[in-house]
CSV table of C-alpha atoms in Angstrom, one decimal:
chain,number,residue,atom,x,y,z
H,96,MET,CA,0.1,-0.1,-0.1
H,97,ASN,CA,0.9,3.4,-0.9
H,98,TRP,CA,1.5,5.1,2.5
H,99,ILE,CA,2.2,8.5,2.5
H,100,PRO,CA,-0.7,9.5,-0.8
H,101,THR,CA,-3.3,7.4,1.8
H,102,ALA,CA,-2.1,9.8,5.0
H,103,GLU,CA,-3.0,12.5,2.0
H,104,GLU,CA,-5.8,11.8,1.1
H,105,LYS,CA,-7.5,11.1,4.7
H,106,LYS,CA,-5.8,14.4,5.6
H,107,ALA,CA,-7.3,16.3,2.9
H,108,ARG,CA,-10.9,14.2,4.0
H,109,TYR,CA,-10.2,16.1,7.8
H,110,ALA,CA,-10.3,19.4,6.7
H,111,GLN,CA,-13.0,19.1,4.7
H,112,GLN,CA,-16.1,21.0,6.5
H,113,HIS,CA,-19.0,21.3,5.3
H,114,GLY,CA,-22.3,22.9,7.4
H,115,GLU,CA,-21.9,22.5,11.5
H,116,LEU,CA,-20.0,20.1,13.0
H,117,ASP,CA,-22.6,17.9,15.0
H,118,GLU,CA,-21.7,14.6,17.2
H,119,ARG,CA,-21.2,12.2,14.5
H,120,SER,CA,-19.2,14.5,12.2
H,121,ILE,CA,-16.8,15.0,14.9
H,122,VAL,CA,-16.2,11.2,15.4
H,123,ARG,CA,-15.7,10.8,11.7
H,124,LYS,CA,-13.2,13.3,11.8
H,125,GLY,CA,-11.4,11.1,14.3
H,126,ASN,CA,-11.8,8.1,12.3
H,127,THR,CA,-10.2,10.1,9.7
H,128,ALA,CA,-7.4,11.6,11.9
H,129,TYR,CA,-6.6,8.3,13.1
H,130,ALA,CA,-6.2,6.9,9.7
H,131,ALA,CA,-3.9,9.2,8.5
H,132,ALA,CA,-2.4,8.6,11.7
H,133,LEU,CA,-1.7,5.2,10.9
H,134,ALA,CA,-0.6,5.6,7.4
H,135,LEU,CA,2.0,8.3,8.5
H,136,LEU,CA,3.1,6.0,11.0
H,137,MET,CA,3.6,3.0,8.3
H,138,ALA,CA,5.8,5.2,6.7
H,139,GLY,CA,7.9,6.2,9.3
H,140,ASP,CA,6.7,9.8,9.5
H,141,PRO,CA,7.1,11.5,12.6
H,142,GLU,CA,4.0,13.6,11.9
H,143,ALA,CA,1.8,10.6,13.1
H,144,SER,CA,1.7,11.9,16.4
H,145,ASP,CA,0.2,14.9,16.1
H,146,TRP,CA,-2.7,13.4,13.6
H,147,PHE,CA,-3.0,10.7,16.8
H,148,ARG,CA,-3.8,13.6,19.0
H,149,LYS,CA,-5.8,15.3,17.2
H,150,ALA,CA,-7.8,11.8,16.7
H,151,ALA,CA,-8.0,11.4,20.4
H,152,ALA,CA,-9.4,15.7,20.7
H,153,ARG,CA,-11.9,14.8,18.3
H,154,TRP,CA,-13.2,11.7,19.5
H,155,ARG,CA,-13.2,13.1,23.3
H,156,GLU,CA,-15.0,15.7,22.3
H,157,SER,CA,-17.5,13.6,20.8
H,158,TRP,CA,-18.2,12.2,23.9
H,159,GLY,CA,-21.9,13.2,24.9
H,160,GLY,CA,-22.9,10.4,28.0
H,161,GLY,CA,-25.0,7.0,27.6
H,162,GLU,CA,-22.4,3.8,26.3
H,163,SER,CA,-20.7,5.1,23.2
H,164,TRP,CA,-17.9,3.1,24.8
H,165,GLY,CA,-15.6,3.0,21.6
H,166,ARG,CA,-15.3,6.8,22.0
H,167,PRO,CA,-12.7,6.3,24.9
H,168,VAL,CA,-11.1,3.0,23.6
H,169,GLY,CA,-10.1,5.1,20.5
H,170,VAL,CA,-9.2,8.2,23.1
H,171,LEU,CA,-6.5,5.9,25.1
H,172,LYS,CA,-5.4,3.9,22.2
H,173,ALA,CA,-4.5,7.3,20.0
H,174,SER,CA,-2.8,8.9,23.3
H,175,LEU,CA,-0.7,5.5,24.0
H,176,LEU,CA,0.3,5.5,20.1
H,177,ALA,CA,1.0,9.2,20.2
H,178,ARG,CA,3.4,8.2,23.5
H,179,ASP,CA,1.6,11.0,25.0
H,180,GLU,CA,2.0,10.7,28.5
H,181,ALA,CA,0.6,13.7,29.7
H,182,ALA,CA,-2.9,13.2,27.6
H,183,VAL,CA,-2.7,9.4,29.1
H,184,GLU,CA,-2.3,10.6,32.8
H,185,GLU,CA,-5.7,12.7,32.0
H,186,LEU,CA,-7.7,10.6,30.4
H,187,ALA,CA,-6.9,7.0,31.9
H,188,PRO,CA,-8.6,8.4,34.6
H,189,TRP,CA,-11.5,10.6,33.3
H,190,THR,CA,-12.4,6.6,31.5
H,191,LEU,CA,-12.6,5.5,34.5
H,192,GLU,CA,-14.8,7.7,35.8
H,193,LEU,CA,-17.2,7.1,33.1
H,194,GLY,CA,-17.4,3.9,34.8
H,195,THR,CA,-15.7,1.5,31.9
H,196,ALA,CA,-14.2,-0.9,34.4
H,197,THR,CA,-17.4,-2.1,35.6
H,198,ALA,CA,-19.6,-1.9,32.4
H,199,ASP,CA,-22.0,-4.5,31.2
H,200,SER,CA,-20.5,-3.8,27.8
H,201,PRO,CA,-17.3,-5.6,26.7
H,202,ILE,CA,-16.3,-2.9,24.8
H,203,GLY,CA,-16.7,-0.6,28.0
H,204,ARG,CA,-14.3,-3.1,30.0
H,205,TYR,CA,-12.1,-2.8,27.4
H,206,ALA,CA,-11.7,0.6,27.9
H,207,GLY,CA,-11.6,0.3,31.8
H,208,ALA,CA,-9.1,-2.5,31.3
H,209,ILE,CA,-6.5,-0.4,28.7
H,210,ALA,CA,-7.1,2.6,31.5
H,211,LEU,CA,-5.8,0.5,34.2
H,212,LEU,CA,-2.8,-0.9,32.4
H,213,ALA,CA,-1.8,2.3,31.1
H,214,LEU,CA,-2.4,3.6,35.1
H,215,GLY,CA,0.0,0.7,36.0
H,216,ARG,CA,-2.9,-0.7,38.5
H,217,TRP,CA,-2.2,-3.7,37.3
H,218,PRO,CA,-4.3,-6.0,39.9
H,219,GLU,CA,-7.3,-3.8,39.1
H,220,ALA,CA,-6.7,-4.5,36.0
H,221,ARG,CA,-6.0,-8.3,36.1
H,222,HIS,CA,-9.4,-8.5,37.4
H,223,VAL,CA,-11.2,-6.4,34.8
H,224,THR,CA,-8.9,-8.4,31.6
H,225,GLU,CA,-9.9,-12.0,33.8
H,226,SER,CA,-14.1,-11.1,33.2
H,227,LEU,CA,-13.1,-10.2,29.7
H,228,ARG,CA,-11.9,-13.8,29.2
H,229,GLU,CA,-14.8,-15.5,30.2
H,230,ARG,CA,-17.0,-13.0,27.4
H,231,ASP,CA,-18.2,-14.9,23.8
H,232,ASP,CA,-18.6,-11.7,22.5
H,233,PHE,CA,-15.0,-10.0,22.8
H,234,PRO,CA,-11.7,-11.0,21.0
H,235,ARG,CA,-10.3,-13.7,23.4
H,236,ASP,CA,-6.7,-13.4,21.7
H,237,VAL,CA,-7.1,-9.2,22.7
H,238,ALA,CA,-8.1,-10.4,26.2
H,239,ASP,CA,-5.8,-12.7,26.6
H,240,ALA,CA,-3.3,-10.5,25.7
H,241,LEU,CA,-4.7,-7.5,28.1
H,242,ALA,CA,-5.1,-10.5,31.1
H,243,TYR,CA,-0.8,-11.5,30.6
H,244,ILE,CA,0.4,-8.5,30.9
H,245,ALA,CA,-1.2,-7.2,33.5
H,246,ALA,CA,-0.1,-10.5,35.1
H,247,ASP,CA,3.5,-10.1,34.1
H,248,ASP,CA,2.9,-13.3,32.1
H,249,VAL,CA,5.9,-13.0,29.1
H,250,VAL,CA,5.2,-16.4,27.5
H,251,GLY,CA,1.3,-15.9,27.1
H,252,TYR,CA,1.5,-12.4,25.9
H,253,ALA,CA,4.0,-13.6,22.7
H,254,GLU,CA,1.6,-16.1,22.0
H,255,ALA,CA,-1.8,-14.2,22.5
H,256,ILE,CA,-0.2,-11.0,20.9
H,257,GLU,CA,0.8,-12.9,17.5
H,258,SER,CA,-2.2,-14.3,17.5
H,259,VAL,CA,-3.7,-10.3,17.3
H,260,VAL,CA,-1.7,-9.6,14.4
H,261,ASP,CA,-3.0,-12.7,12.8
H,262,SER,CA,-6.5,-11.7,12.9
H,263,PHE,CA,-5.4,-8.5,11.3
H,264,GLU,CA,-3.8,-10.1,8.5
H,265,THR,CA,-6.6,-12.3,7.6
H,266,ARG,CA,-9.2,-9.7,8.0
H,267,ASP,CA,-11.1,-8.0,5.3
H,268,GLU,CA,-12.4,-4.5,7.1
H,269,HIS,CA,-10.1,-2.0,8.4
H,270,LEU,CA,-11.4,1.3,9.8
H,271,GLU,CA,-11.3,3.5,6.9
H,272,ASP,CA,-9.3,0.9,4.7
H,273,VAL,CA,-5.9,1.4,6.3
H,274,PRO,CA,-4.9,-2.1,7.0
H,275,VAL,CA,-3.1,-1.6,10.4
H,276,ALA,CA,-2.9,-3.9,13.4
H,277,ASP,CA,-3.6,-1.0,15.8
H,278,THR,CA,-4.7,-3.0,19.0
H,279,ALA,CA,-1.3,-4.9,18.6
H,280,LEU,CA,0.4,-2.0,18.6
H,281,VAL,CA,-1.7,-0.9,21.9
H,282,LEU,CA,-0.8,-3.9,23.7
H,283,GLN,CA,2.8,-3.9,22.8
H,284,GLU,CA,2.4,-0.2,24.1
H,285,LEU,CA,1.2,-1.6,27.2
H,286,ALA,CA,3.5,-4.6,27.9
H,287,ARG,CA,6.0,-2.0,27.7
H,288,ARG,CA,4.8,0.0,30.2
H,289,ARG,CA,4.7,-3.6,32.3
H,290,GLY,CA,8.6,-4.0,31.5
H,291,ILE,CA,7.8,-7.3,29.0
H,292,ASP,CA,9.6,-6.7,25.4
H,293,HIS,CA,8.4,-8.7,22.8
H,294,ALA,CA,9.6,-7.9,19.3
H,295,LEU,CA,6.9,-9.0,17.0
H,296,ARG,CA,7.7,-10.7,14.0
H,297,ALA,CA,7.5,-8.7,10.4
H,298,SER,CA,4.5,-8.1,8.9
H,299,ARG,CA,1.9,-6.3,6.3
H,300,VAL,CA,0.1,-4.9,8.5
H,301,LEU,CA,2.9,-3.5,11.2
H,302,PRO,CA,5.2,-0.7,10.6
């Protein structure tokens, strides 16, 4: 895939404005900024961090309550991939204040698990991640990887994260048609915070 032209196309779409911004259009802008960031990341362009921050800001702006749990998930993923420590320290507690760690929705629990791991709250994270592993409506390999990070299980994590990469290689649909294993990259960032050092194999869906 030609990553720079893809990034430029996404950036151009982000800049387009038609009428007043409503909640849905702000979410779409977040999606587009995130896609631009992923393309830039694949191209090795340091501008990727700026676009991850734009995505996080747009998704945070779009939050209006309810159970749109994908938005805090996106906010945290984008902030982690930007390695924006100040944003993570602000947004992870905000995510937990929304009640994500005890949400009925698996996506809500996912947001809570990411937040707890980002903050290094390992015992609490173990409880939440183990509850995700019991679900049949959430990807098991992602739940396993989260749980192994919380438990500091290097061997278990290595197997789970490679399965996550495999799933991105074989899927037909990606956010904004940008084939990048962003979930695996976020898990790697959380693992790094835990002191787990695992080098991912080469893949067309990884930088």
